[in-house]
CSV table of C-alpha atoms in Angstrom, one decimal:
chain,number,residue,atom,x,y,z
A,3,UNK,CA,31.8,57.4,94.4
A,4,UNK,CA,31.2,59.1,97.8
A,5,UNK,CA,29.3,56.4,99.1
A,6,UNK,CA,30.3,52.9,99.8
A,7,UNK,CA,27.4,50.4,98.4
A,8,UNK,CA,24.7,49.6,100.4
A,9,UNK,CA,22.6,46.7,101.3
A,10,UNK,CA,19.2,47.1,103.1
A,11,UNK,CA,19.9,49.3,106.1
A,12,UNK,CA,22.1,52.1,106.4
A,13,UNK,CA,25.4,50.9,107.9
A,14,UNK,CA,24.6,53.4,110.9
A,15,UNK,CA,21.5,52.2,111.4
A,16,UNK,CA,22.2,48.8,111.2
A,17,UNK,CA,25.1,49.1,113.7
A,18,UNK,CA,22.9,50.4,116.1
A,19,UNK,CA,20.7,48.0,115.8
A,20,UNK,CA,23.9,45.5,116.3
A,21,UNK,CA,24.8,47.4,119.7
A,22,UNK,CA,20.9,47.5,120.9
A,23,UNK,CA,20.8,44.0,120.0
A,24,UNK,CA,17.8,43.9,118.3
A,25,UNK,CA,19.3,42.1,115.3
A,26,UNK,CA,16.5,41.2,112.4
A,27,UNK,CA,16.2,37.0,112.8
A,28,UNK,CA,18.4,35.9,110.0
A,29,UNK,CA,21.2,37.8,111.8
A,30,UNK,CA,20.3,35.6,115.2
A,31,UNK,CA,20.0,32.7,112.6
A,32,UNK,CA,23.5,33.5,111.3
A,33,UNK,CA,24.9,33.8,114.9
A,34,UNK,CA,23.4,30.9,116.4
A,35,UNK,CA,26.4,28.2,114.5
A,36,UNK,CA,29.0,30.7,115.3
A,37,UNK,CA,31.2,28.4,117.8
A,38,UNK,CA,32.3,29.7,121.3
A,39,UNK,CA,36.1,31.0,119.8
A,40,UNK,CA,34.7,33.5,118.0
A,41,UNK,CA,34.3,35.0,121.2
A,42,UNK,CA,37.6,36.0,123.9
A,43,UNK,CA,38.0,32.8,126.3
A,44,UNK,CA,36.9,34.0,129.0
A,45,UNK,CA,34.1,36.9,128.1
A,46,UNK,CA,33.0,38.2,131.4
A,47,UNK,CA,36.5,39.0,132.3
A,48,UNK,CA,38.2,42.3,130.8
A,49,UNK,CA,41.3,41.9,129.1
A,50,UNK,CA,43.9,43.9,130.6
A,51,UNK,CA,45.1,47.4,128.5
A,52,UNK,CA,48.5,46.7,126.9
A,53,UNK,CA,51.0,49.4,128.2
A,54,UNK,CA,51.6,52.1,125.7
A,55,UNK,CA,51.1,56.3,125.0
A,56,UNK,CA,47.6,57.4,126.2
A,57,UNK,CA,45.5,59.0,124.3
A,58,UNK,CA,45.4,63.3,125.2
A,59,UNK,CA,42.4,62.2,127.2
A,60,UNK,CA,44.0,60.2,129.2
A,61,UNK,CA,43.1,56.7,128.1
A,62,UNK,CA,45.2,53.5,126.5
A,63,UNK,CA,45.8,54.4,122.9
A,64,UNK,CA,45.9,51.1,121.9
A,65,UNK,CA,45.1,47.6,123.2
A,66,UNK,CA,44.9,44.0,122.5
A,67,UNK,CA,41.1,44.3,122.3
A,68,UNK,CA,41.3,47.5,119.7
A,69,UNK,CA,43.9,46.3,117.7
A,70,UNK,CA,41.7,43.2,116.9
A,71,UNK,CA,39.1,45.9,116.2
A,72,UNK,CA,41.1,47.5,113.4
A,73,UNK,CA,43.1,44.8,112.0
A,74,UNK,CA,39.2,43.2,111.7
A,75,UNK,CA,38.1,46.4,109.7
A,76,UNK,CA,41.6,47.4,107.7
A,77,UNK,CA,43.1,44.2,107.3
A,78,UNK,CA,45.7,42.1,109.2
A,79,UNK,CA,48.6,44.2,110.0
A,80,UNK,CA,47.1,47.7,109.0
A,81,UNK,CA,45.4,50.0,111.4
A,82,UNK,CA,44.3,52.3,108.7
A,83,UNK,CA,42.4,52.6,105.5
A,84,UNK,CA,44.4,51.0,102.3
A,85,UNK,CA,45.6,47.6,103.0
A,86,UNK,CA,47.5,45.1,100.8
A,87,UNK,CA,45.9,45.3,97.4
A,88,UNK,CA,46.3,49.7,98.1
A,89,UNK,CA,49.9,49.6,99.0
A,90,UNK,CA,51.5,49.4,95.8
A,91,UNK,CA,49.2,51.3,94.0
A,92,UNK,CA,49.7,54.4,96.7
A,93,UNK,CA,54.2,54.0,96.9
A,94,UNK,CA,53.8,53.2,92.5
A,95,UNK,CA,55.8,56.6,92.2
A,96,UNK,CA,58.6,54.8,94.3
A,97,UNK,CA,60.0,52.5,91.9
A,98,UNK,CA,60.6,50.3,94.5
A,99,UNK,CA,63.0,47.1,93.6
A,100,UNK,CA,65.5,44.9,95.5
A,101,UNK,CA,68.5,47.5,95.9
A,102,UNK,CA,66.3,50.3,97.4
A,103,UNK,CA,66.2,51.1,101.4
A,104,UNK,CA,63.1,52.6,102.8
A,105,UNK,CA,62.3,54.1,105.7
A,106,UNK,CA,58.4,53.8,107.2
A,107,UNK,CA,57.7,56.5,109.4
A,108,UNK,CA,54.4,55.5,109.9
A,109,UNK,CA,54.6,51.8,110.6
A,110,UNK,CA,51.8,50.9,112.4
A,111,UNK,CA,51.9,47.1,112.5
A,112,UNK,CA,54.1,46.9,110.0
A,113,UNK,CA,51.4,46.0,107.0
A,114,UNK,CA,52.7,48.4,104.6
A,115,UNK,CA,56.7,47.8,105.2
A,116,UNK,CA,56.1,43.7,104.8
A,117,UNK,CA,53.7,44.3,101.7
A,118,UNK,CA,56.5,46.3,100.2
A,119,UNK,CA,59.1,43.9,101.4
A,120,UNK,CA,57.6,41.3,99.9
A,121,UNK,CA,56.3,42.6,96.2
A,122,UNK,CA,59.7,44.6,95.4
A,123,UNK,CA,62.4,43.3,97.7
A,124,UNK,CA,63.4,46.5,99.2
A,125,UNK,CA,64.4,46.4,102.3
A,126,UNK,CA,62.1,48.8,104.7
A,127,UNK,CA,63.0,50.1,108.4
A,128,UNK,CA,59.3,50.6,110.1
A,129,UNK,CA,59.2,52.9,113.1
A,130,UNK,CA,56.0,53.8,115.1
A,131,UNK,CA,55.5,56.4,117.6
A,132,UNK,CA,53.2,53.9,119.8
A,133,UNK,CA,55.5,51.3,121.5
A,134,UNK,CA,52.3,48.7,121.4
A,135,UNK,CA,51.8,48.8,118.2
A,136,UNK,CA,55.6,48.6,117.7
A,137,UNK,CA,56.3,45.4,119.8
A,138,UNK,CA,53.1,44.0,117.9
A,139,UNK,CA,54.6,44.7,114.3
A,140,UNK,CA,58.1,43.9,115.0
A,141,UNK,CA,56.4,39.7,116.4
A,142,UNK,CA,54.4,40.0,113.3
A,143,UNK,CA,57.4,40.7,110.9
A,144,UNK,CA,59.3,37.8,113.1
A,145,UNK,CA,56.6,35.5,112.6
A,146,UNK,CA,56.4,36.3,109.0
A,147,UNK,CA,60.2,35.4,108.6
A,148,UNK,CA,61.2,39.0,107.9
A,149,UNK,CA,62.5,40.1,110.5
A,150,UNK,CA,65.5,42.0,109.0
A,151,UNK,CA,63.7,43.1,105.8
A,152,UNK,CA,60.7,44.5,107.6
A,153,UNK,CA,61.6,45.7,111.0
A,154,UNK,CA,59.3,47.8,113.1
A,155,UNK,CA,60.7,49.7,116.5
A,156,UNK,CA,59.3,52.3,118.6
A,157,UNK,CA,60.5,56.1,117.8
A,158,UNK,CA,59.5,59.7,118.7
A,159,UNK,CA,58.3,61.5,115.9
A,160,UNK,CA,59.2,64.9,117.7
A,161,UNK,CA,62.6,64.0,118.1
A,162,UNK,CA,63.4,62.3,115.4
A,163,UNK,CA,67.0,61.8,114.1
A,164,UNK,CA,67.9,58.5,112.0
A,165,UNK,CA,71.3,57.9,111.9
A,166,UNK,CA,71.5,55.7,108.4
A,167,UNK,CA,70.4,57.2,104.6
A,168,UNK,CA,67.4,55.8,102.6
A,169,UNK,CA,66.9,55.6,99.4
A,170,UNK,CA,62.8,56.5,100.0
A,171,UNK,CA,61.1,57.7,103.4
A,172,UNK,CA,56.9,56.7,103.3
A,173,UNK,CA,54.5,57.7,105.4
A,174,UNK,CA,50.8,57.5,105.8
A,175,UNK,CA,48.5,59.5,107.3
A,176,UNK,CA,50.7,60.1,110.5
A,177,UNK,CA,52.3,63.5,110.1
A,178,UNK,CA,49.1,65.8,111.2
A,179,UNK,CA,50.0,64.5,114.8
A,180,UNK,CA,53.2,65.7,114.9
A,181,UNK,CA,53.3,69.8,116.6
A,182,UNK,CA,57.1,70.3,115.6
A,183,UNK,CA,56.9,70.1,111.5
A,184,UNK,CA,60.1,71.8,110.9
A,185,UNK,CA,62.2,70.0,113.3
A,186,UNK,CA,60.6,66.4,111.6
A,187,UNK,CA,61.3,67.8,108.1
A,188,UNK,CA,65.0,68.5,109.0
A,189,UNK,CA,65.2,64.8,109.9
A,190,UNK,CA,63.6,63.5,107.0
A,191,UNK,CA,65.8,65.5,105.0
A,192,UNK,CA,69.3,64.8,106.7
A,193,UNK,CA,67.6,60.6,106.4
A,194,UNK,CA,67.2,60.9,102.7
A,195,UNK,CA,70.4,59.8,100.3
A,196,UNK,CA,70.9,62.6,97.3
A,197,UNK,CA,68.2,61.8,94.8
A,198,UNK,CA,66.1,60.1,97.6
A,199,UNK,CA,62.7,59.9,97.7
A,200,UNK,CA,59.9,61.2,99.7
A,201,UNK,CA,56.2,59.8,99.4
A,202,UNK,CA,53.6,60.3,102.1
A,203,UNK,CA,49.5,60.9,102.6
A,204,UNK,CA,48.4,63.2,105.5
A,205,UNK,CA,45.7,65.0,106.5
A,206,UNK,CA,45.8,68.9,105.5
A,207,UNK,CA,43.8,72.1,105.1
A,208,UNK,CA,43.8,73.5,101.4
A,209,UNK,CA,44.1,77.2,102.3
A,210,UNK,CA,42.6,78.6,106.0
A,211,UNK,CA,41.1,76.1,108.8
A,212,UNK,CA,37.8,75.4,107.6
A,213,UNK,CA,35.2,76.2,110.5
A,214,UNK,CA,32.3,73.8,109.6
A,215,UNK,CA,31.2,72.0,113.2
A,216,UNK,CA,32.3,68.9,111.3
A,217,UNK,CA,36.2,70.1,111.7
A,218,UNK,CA,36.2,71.5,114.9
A,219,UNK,CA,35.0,68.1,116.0
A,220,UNK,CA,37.5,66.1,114.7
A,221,UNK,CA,40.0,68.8,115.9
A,222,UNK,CA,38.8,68.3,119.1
A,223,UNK,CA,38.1,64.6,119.5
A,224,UNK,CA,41.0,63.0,117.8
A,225,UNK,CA,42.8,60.8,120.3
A,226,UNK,CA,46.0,62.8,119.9
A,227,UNK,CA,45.9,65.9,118.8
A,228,UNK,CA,45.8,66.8,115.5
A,229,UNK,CA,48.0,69.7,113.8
A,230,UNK,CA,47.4,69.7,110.1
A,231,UNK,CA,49.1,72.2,107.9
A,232,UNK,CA,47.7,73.7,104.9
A,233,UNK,CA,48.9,72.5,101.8
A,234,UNK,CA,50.9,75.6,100.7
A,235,UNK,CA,52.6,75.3,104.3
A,236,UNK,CA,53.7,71.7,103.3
A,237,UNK,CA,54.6,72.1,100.3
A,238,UNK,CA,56.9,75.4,101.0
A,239,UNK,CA,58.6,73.4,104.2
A,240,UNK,CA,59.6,70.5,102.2
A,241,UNK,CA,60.9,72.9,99.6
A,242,UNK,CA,63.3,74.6,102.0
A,243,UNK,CA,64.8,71.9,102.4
A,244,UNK,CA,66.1,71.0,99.6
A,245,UNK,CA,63.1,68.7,97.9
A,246,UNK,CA,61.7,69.2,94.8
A,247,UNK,CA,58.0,68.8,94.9
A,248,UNK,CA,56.9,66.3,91.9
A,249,UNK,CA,52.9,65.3,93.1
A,250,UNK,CA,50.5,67.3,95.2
A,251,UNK,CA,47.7,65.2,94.7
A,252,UNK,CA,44.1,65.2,96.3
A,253,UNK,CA,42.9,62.0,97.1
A,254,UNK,CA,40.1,62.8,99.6
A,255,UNK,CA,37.2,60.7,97.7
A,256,UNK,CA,39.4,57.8,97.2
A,257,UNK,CA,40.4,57.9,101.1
A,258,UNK,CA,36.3,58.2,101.8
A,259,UNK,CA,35.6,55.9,99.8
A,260,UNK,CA,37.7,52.7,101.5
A,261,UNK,CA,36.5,54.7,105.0
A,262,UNK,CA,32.7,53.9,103.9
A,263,UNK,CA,33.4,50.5,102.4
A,264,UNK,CA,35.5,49.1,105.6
A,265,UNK,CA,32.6,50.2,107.7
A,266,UNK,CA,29.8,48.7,105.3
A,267,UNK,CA,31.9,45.3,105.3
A,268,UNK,CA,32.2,45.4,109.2
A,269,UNK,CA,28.8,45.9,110.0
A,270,UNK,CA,27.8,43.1,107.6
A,271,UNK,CA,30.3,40.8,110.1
A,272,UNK,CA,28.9,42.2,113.1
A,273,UNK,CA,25.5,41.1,112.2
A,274,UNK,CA,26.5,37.7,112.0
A,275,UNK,CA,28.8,37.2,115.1
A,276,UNK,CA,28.4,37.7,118.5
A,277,UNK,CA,31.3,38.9,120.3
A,278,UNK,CA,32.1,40.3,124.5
A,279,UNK,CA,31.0,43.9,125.8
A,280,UNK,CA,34.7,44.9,125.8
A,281,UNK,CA,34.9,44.4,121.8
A,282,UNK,CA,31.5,45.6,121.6
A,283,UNK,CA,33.0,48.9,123.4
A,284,UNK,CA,36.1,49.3,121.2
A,285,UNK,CA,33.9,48.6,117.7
A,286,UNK,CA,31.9,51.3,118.7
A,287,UNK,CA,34.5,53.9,119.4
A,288,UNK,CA,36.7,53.0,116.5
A,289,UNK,CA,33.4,53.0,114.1
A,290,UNK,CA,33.0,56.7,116.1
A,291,UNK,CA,36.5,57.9,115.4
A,292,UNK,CA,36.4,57.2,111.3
A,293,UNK,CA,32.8,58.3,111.0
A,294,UNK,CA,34.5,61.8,112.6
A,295,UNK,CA,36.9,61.6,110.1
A,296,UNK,CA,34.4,61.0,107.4
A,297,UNK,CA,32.6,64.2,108.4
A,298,UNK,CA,35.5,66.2,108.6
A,299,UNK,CA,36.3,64.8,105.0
A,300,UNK,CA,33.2,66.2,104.1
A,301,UNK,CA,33.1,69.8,106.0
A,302,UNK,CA,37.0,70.9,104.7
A,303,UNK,CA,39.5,68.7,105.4
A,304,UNK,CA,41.3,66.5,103.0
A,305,UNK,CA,43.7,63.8,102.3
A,306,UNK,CA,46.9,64.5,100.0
A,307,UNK,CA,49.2,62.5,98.4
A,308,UNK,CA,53.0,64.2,98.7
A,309,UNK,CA,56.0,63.4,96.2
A,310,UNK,CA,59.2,64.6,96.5
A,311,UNK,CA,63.1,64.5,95.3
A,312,UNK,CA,65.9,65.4,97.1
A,313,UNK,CA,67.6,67.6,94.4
A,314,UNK,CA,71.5,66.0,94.9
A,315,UNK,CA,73.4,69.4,94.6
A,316,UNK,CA,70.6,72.3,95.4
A,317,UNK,CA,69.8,72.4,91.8
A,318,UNK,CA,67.2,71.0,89.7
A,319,UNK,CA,69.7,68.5,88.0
């Protein structure tokens, strides 16, 4: 299970072999039908960066060119692993149905909020630390004709105050970017009706920082920079608060697991398309940034699952 399944080459290998463009002939045979539009109009000519947040290094977070990327790898309107067919599996302890409100801290291009929109009815407020991807959601959700069920807007996650009550807040792997924990936890619980519900995936430590080369790594490559809590610190933050923990649940394999298999998939499609140096660029460094991940995964850090009630009058109830 810690392996996606593989066809002839390794995926690594084979993407190399993509970027070197020394494809084997039935690639070349593949690509030579492929019409013109698979490629930007006008190829020789970069596409400006959208404005948005840069990245700690101090380059464009986001842009139209990468957010083709990862739609591409994760599926349209997701910028992350788990798309539609993972979404209602992942929020099941929810309950979700037509009378609940939910608030998506996390909401990328808004994949998740209009999946859950549209399978239960809720209705779901999406905000997004990156203004881009924001704007992007928020035309998607428009387009989609949800633009009142589903909304994506820009927010700060450091400041974050929400002046309405939700029945559930979700978030997915977003929360190990954020470097004032307490101060976000203090909104979610003043955002959270008595009884609400709490339901998010993040990246954590189980005890101590591991100090494989693997983590360091990823601590010090990640385009914004990461501060994951250990488990117990989670846990014992959400419980002063007035939230009684109901899952702590590891799902590291699973998480590795769609990692492996969006990458596999992708570099089957890349052997078959040809596509401008600027895409080439971004394909390479997002392919970089999860296979970082992926190490990490595998030299101490994990991904949990996180289920919580708010207890409605500081007892168990």
């Amino acid at each position: 299970m810690s392996e996606a399944p593989a066809t002839g080459k390794p995926w690594k290998k084979r993407l190399l072999a993509w970027w070197e463009g020394y494809d084997l002939p039935e690639d070349k045979a593949h690509a030579a039908p492929e019409p013109a539009a698979a490629a930007p109009a006008a190829p020789a000519a970069p596409r400006p960066a959208m404005p948005g947040v840069n990245s700690r290094f101090g380059k464009p977070l986001w842009s139209a060119t990468r957010i083709g990327v990862v739609e591409k790898i994760w599926g349209d309107g997701f910028t992350s692993p788990g798309g539609d067919d993972y979404i209602p599996e992942l929020v099941k302890p929810l309950g979700l149905n037509p009378a609940m409100s939910v608030l998506d801290l996390a909401a990328g291009l808004g994949g998740a909020a209009r999946k859950m929109a549209a399978q239960y009815g809720c209705w779901v407020t999406g905000l997004e630390p990156s203004p881009v991807l924001a704007k992007e959601g928020m035309e998607r959700s428009v387009k989609a004709g949800m633009a009142k069920q589903a909304t994506v807007t820009h927010y700060d996650p450091e400041n974050f105050r929400h002046p309405k009550r939700f029945d559930c807040i979700f978030s997915k792997e977003s929360f190990f970017c954020i470097k004032d924990r307490e101060s976000l936890n203090d909104g979610i619980e003043m955002s959270l009706k008595p009884r609400g519900q709490l339901l998010f995936t993040d990246y954590v430590f189980e005890k101590d920082e591991p100090r494989s080369p693997a983590v360091k790594e990823w601590l010090a490559k990640e385009p914004l920079e990461p501060f994951p809590l250990t488990v117990a610190k989670t846990v014992n933050s959400l419980q002063q608060r007035n939230l009684d923990i109901r899952i702590t649940e590891d799902v590291t394999d699973a998480h590795r697991v769609l990692i492996l298999a969006a990458i596999q998939s992708l570099t089957e499609f890349l052997e078959k398309h040809s596509m401008d140096h600027e895409t080439k660029l971004a394909v390479v460094e997002e392919v970089e940034l999860w296979a970082r991940r992926v190490a990490a995964l595998q030299g101490g850090l994990r991904m949990y699952r996180f289920f919580a009630l708010k207890l409605a009058d500081g007892s168990e109830g």
